[in-house]
Coordinates of C-alpha atoms in Angstrom, one line a residue:
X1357 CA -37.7 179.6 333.1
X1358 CA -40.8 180.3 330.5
X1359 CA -41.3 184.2 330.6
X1360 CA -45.2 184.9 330.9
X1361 CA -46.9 187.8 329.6
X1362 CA -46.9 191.1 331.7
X1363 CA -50.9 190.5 332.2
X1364 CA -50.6 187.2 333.7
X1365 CA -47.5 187.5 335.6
X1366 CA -49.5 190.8 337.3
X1367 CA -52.8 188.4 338.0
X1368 CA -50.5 185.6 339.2
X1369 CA -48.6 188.6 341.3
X1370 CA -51.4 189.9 342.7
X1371 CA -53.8 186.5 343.7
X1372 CA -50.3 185.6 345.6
X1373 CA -50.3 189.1 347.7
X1374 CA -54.3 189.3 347.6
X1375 CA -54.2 185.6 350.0
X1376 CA -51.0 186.7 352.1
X1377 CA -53.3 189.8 353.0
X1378 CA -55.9 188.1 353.5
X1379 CA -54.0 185.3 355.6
X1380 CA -52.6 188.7 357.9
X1381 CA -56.0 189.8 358.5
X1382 CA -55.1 193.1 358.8
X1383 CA -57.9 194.1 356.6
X1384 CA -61.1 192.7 355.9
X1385 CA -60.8 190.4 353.4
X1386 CA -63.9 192.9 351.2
X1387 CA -61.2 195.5 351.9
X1388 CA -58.4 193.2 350.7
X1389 CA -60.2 192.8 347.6
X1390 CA -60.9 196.7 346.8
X1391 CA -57.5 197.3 347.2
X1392 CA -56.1 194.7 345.4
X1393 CA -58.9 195.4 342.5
X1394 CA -57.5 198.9 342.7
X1395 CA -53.9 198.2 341.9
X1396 CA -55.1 195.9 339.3
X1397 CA -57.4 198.3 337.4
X1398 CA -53.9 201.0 337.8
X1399 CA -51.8 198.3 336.4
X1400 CA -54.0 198.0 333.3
X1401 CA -54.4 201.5 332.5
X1402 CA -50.6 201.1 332.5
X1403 CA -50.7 198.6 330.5
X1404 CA -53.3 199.9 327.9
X1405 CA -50.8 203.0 328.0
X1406 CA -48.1 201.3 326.6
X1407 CA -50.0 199.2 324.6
X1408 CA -51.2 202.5 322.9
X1409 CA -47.5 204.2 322.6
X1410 CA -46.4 201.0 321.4
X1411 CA -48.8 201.0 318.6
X1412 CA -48.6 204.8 318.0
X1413 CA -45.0 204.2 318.0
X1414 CA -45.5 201.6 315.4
X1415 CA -47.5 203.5 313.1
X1416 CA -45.3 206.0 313.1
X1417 CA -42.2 203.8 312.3
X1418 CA -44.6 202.2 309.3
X1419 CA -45.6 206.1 308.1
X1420 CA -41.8 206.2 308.1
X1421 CA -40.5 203.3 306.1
X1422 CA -43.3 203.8 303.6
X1423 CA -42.1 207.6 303.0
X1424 CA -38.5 206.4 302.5
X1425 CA -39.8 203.7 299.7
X1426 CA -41.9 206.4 298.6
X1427 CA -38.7 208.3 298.5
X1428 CA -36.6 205.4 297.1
X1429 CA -39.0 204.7 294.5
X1430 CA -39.2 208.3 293.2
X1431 CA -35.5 208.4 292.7
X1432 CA -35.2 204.6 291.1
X1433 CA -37.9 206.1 289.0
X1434 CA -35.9 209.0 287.9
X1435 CA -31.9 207.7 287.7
X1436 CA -33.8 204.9 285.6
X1437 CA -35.9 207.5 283.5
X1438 CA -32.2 209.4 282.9
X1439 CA -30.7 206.1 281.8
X1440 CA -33.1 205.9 279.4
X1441 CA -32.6 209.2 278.3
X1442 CA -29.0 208.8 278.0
X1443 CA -29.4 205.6 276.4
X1444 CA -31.9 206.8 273.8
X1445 CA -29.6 209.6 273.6
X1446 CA -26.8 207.7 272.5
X1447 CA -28.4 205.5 270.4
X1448 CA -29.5 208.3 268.0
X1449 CA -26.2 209.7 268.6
X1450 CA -24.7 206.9 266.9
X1451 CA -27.6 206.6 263.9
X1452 CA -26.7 210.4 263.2
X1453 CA -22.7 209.8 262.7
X1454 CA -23.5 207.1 260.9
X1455 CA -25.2 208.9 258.5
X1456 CA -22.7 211.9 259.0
X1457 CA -19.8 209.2 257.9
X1458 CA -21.9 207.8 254.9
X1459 CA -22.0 211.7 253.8
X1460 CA -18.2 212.0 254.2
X1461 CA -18.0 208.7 252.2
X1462 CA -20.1 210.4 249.6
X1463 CA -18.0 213.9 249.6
X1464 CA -15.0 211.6 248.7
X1465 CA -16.5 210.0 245.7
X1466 CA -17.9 213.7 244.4
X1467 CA -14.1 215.1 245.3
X1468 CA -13.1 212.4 242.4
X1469 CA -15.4 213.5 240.2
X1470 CA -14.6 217.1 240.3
X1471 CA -10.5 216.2 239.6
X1472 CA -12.4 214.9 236.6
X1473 CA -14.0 217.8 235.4
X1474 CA -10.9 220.0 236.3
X1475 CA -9.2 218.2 233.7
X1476 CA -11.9 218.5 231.0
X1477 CA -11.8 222.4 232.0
X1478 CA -8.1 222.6 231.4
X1479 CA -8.6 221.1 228.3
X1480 CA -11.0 223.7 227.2
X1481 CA -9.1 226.2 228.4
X1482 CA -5.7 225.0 226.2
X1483 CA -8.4 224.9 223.7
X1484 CA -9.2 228.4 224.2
X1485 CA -5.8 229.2 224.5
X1486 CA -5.7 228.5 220.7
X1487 CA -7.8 231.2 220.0
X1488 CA -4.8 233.8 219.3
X1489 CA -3.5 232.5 216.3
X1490 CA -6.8 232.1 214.4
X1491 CA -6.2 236.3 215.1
X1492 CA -4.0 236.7 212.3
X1493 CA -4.1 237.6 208.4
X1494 CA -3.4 233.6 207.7
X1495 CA -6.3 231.8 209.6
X1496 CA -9.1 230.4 207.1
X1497 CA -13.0 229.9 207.8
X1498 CA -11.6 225.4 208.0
X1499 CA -9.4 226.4 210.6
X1500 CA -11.9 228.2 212.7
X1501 CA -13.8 225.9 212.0
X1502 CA -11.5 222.9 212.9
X1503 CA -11.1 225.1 216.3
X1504 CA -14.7 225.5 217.1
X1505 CA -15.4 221.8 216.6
X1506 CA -12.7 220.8 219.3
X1507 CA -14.4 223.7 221.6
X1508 CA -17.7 221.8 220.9
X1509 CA -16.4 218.7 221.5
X1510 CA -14.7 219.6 224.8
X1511 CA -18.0 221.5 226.1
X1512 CA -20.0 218.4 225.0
X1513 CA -17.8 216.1 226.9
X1514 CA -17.9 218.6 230.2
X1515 CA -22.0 218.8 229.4
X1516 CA -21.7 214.1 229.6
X1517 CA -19.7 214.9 232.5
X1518 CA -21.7 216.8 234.4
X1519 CA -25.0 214.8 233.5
X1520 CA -23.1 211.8 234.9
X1521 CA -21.9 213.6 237.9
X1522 CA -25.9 214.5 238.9
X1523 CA -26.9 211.0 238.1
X1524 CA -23.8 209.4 240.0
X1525 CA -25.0 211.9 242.9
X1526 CA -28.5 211.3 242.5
X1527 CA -27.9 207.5 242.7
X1528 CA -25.2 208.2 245.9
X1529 CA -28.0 210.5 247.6
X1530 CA -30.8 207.4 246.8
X1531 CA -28.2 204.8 248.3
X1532 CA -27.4 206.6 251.3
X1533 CA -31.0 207.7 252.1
X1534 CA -32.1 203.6 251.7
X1535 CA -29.2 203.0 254.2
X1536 CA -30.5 205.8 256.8
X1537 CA -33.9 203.7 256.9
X1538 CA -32.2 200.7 257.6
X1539 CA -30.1 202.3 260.3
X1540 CA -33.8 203.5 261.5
X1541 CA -34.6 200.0 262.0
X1542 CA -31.7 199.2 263.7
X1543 CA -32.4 202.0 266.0
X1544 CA -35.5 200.1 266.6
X1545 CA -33.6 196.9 267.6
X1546 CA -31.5 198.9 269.8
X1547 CA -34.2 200.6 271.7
X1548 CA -36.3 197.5 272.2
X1549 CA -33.4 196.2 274.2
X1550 CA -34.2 199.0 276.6
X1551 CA -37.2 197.0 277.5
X1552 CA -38.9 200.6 276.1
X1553 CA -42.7 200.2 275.5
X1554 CA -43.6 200.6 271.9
X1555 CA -44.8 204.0 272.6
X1556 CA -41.6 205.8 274.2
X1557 CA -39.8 204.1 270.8
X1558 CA -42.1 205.2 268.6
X1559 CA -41.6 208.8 270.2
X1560 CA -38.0 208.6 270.7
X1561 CA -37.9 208.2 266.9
X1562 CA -40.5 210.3 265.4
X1563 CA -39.3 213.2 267.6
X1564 CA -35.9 213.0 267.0
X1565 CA -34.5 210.8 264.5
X1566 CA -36.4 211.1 261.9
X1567 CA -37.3 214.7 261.7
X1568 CA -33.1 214.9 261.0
X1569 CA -33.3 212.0 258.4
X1570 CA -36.5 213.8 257.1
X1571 CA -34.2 217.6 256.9
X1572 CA -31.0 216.1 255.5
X1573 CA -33.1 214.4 252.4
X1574 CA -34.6 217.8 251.7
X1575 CA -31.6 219.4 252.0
X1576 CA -30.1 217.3 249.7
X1577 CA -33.1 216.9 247.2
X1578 CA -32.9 221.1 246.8
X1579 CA -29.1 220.9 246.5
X1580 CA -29.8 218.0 243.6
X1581 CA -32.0 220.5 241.5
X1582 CA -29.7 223.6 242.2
X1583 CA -26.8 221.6 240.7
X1584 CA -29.4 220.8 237.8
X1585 CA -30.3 224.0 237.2
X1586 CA -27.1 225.2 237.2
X1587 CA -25.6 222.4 234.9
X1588 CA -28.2 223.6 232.6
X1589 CA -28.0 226.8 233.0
X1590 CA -23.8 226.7 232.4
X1591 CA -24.4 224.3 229.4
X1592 CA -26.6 227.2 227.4
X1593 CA -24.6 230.2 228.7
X1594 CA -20.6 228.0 227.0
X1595 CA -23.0 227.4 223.9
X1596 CA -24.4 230.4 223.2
X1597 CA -20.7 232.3 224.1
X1598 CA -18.8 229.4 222.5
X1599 CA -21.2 230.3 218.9
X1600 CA -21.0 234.0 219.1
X1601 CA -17.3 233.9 219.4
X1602 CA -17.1 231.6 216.7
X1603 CA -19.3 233.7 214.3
X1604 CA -17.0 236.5 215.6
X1605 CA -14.0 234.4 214.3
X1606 CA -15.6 232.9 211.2
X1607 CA -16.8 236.9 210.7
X1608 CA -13.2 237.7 210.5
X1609 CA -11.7 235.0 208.5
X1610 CA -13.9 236.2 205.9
X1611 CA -12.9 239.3 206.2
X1612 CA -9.0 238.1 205.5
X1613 CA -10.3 236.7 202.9
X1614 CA -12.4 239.2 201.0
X1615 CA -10.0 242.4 201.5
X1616 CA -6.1 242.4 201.0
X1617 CA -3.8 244.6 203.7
X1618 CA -2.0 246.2 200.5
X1619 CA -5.1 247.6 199.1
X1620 CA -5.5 251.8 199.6
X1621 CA -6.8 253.8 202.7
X1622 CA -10.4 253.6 201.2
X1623 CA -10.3 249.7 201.2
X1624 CA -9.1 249.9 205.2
X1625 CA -12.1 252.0 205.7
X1626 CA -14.1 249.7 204.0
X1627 CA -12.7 246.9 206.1
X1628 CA -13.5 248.6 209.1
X1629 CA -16.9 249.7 208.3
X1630 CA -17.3 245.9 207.2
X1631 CA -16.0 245.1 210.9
X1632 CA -18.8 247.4 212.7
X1633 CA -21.4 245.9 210.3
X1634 CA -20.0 242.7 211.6
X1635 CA -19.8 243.7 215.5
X1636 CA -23.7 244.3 215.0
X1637 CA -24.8 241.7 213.8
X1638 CA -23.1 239.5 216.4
X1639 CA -25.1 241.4 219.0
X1640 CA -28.2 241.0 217.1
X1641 CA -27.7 237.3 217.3
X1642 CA -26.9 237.2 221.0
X1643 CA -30.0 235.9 223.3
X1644 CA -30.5 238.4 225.3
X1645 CA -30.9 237.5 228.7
X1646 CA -33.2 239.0 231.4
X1647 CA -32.4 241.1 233.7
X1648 CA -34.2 239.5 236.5
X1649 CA -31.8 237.0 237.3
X1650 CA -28.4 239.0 238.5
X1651 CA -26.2 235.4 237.6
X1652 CA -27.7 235.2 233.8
X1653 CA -26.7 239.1 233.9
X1654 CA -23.8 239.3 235.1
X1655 CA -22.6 236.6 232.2
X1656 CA -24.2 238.8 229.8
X1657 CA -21.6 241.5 230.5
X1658 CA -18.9 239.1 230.4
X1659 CA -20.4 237.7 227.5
X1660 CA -20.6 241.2 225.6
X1661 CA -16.9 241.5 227.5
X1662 CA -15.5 238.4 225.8
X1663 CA -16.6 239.4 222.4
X1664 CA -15.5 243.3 222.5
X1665 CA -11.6 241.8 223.3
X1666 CA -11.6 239.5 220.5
X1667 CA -13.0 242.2 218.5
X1668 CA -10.2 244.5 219.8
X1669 CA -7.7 241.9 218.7
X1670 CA -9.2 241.6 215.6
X1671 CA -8.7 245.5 215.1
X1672 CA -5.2 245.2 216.5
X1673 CA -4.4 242.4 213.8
X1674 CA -5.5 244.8 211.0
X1675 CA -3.7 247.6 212.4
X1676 CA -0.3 245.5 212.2

């Protein structure tokens, strides 16, 4: 049975009531007509009703599913924006301990180099240790001499050392920092993946990688020329101590030399008059060194420290 629409089934309805009426003759068939007209015109203010609840009803349900895509959307936009985030995130993450691991890499190779200049400094200071026996009543200017070379030749050594250090360092620092901009590019790569725009990598990058890349490089640049500074710095300060103690030394020898122990009260008063005149002159010859750098002072005092024991030792020998 084919199901027609509530407007026709009513006009098919009422024409089939509107001719049994009419075939009753109760009413006049004008009357028949006003009545049945009537109904009809109540039927489709129902019917318009509906019709407009049904559309209402519609428009609300569309108002509806367009506020929950709306809704949906937002939040797709946002867990997606946070992926992102994370994934950018991590992907720097991993640049930066890259570069942390290069620098541990890098602490390794300077830890070797400093076991080598520990070993140079032990040998200075056996060379030092030497300096006792060039004290006594039988040492000769050729044998402080002899010793002052082998000092020279050990600070000399330490001095290569250290210049080959910096430049090993320098090179290590240059190597690393070539490496960092190739881990930039593959940061690049890695965010293209993404499906980022060009813009949000370009961002992600300048904002946050390579401002770090940009800080470790000058942190390592001003640690380079503190290390050269103070290379040079050590270099002048173990030459100009390793020279005043040998003129101290030489100063001495000659002394042995030019006055005998057996020689009358006078003499030893000579000898130590000789030994002040000696003493000042030393400090004449020591640079002195400004006092607006509290390092460079603070050597000067163990400079003028060093040189007062050996001259007590030397007074101690002649005593004996």
């Amino acid at each position: 049975m084919q199901i027609l629409p509530k407007s026709k089934l009513l006009i098919s309805v009422l024409t089939k009531y509107s001719q049994l009426l009419e075939k009753i003759s109760f009413l006049l068939p004008p009357d028949v007509h006003r009545l049945i007209h009537g109904k009809a015109a109540m039927l489709n203010q129902s019917l318009l009703a509906n019709r407009r609840s049904l559309a209402r009803m519609l428009l609300h349900l569309q108002e509806e599913i367009l506020q929950q895509q709306s809704v949906f959307h937002l939040h797709w936009d946002d867990c997606l924006s946070c992926w992102k985030k994370n994934r950018i995130t991590e992907v720097i993450d991993n640049v930066k301990q890259l570069c942390v691991n290069d620098r541990t890499q890098h602490v390794i190779t300077a830890q070797q180099q400093s076991e080598l200049l520990r070993d140079q400094t032990e040998q200075r200071c056996v060379v030092i240790s030497q300096i006792n026996p060039l004290l006594q009543d039988t040492c000769s200017i050729s044998v402080v001499s002899d010793w002052y070379e082998q000092l020279k030749a050990v600070n000399e050594q330490i001095n290569r050392l250290h210049a080959d250090s910096l430049h090993h360092l320098r090179c290590s620092y240059e190597q690393m920092w070539q490496h960092q901009l190739s881990e930039v590019e593959y940061c690049k790569e890695a965010l293209s993946a993404l499906q980022l725009s060009e813009t949000e990598m370009q961002d992600a990058i300048n904002s946050q990688l390579l401002p770090y890349i940009g800080q470790v490089q000058v942190q390592d640049e001003e640690r380079l020329a503190a290390l050269d500074l103070h290379c040079d710095t050590l270099a002048r300060y173990d030459f100009m101590l390793s020279r005043s103690v040998f003129a101290v030394l030489r100063g001495a020898a000659l002394l042995w030399d030019s006055h005998d122990l057996s020689v009358p009260d006078l003499a030893q008063g000579g000898l130590e008059f000789d030994i002040c005149d000696l003493k000042c002159l030393l400090l004449k010859q020591i640079d002195p060194v400004g006092g607006s750098n509290t390092t460079c002072g603070f050597k000067s005092k163990k400079h003028n420290l060093v040189i007062t024991i050996i001259f007590c030792e030397v007074n101690s020998s002649i005593e004996q």
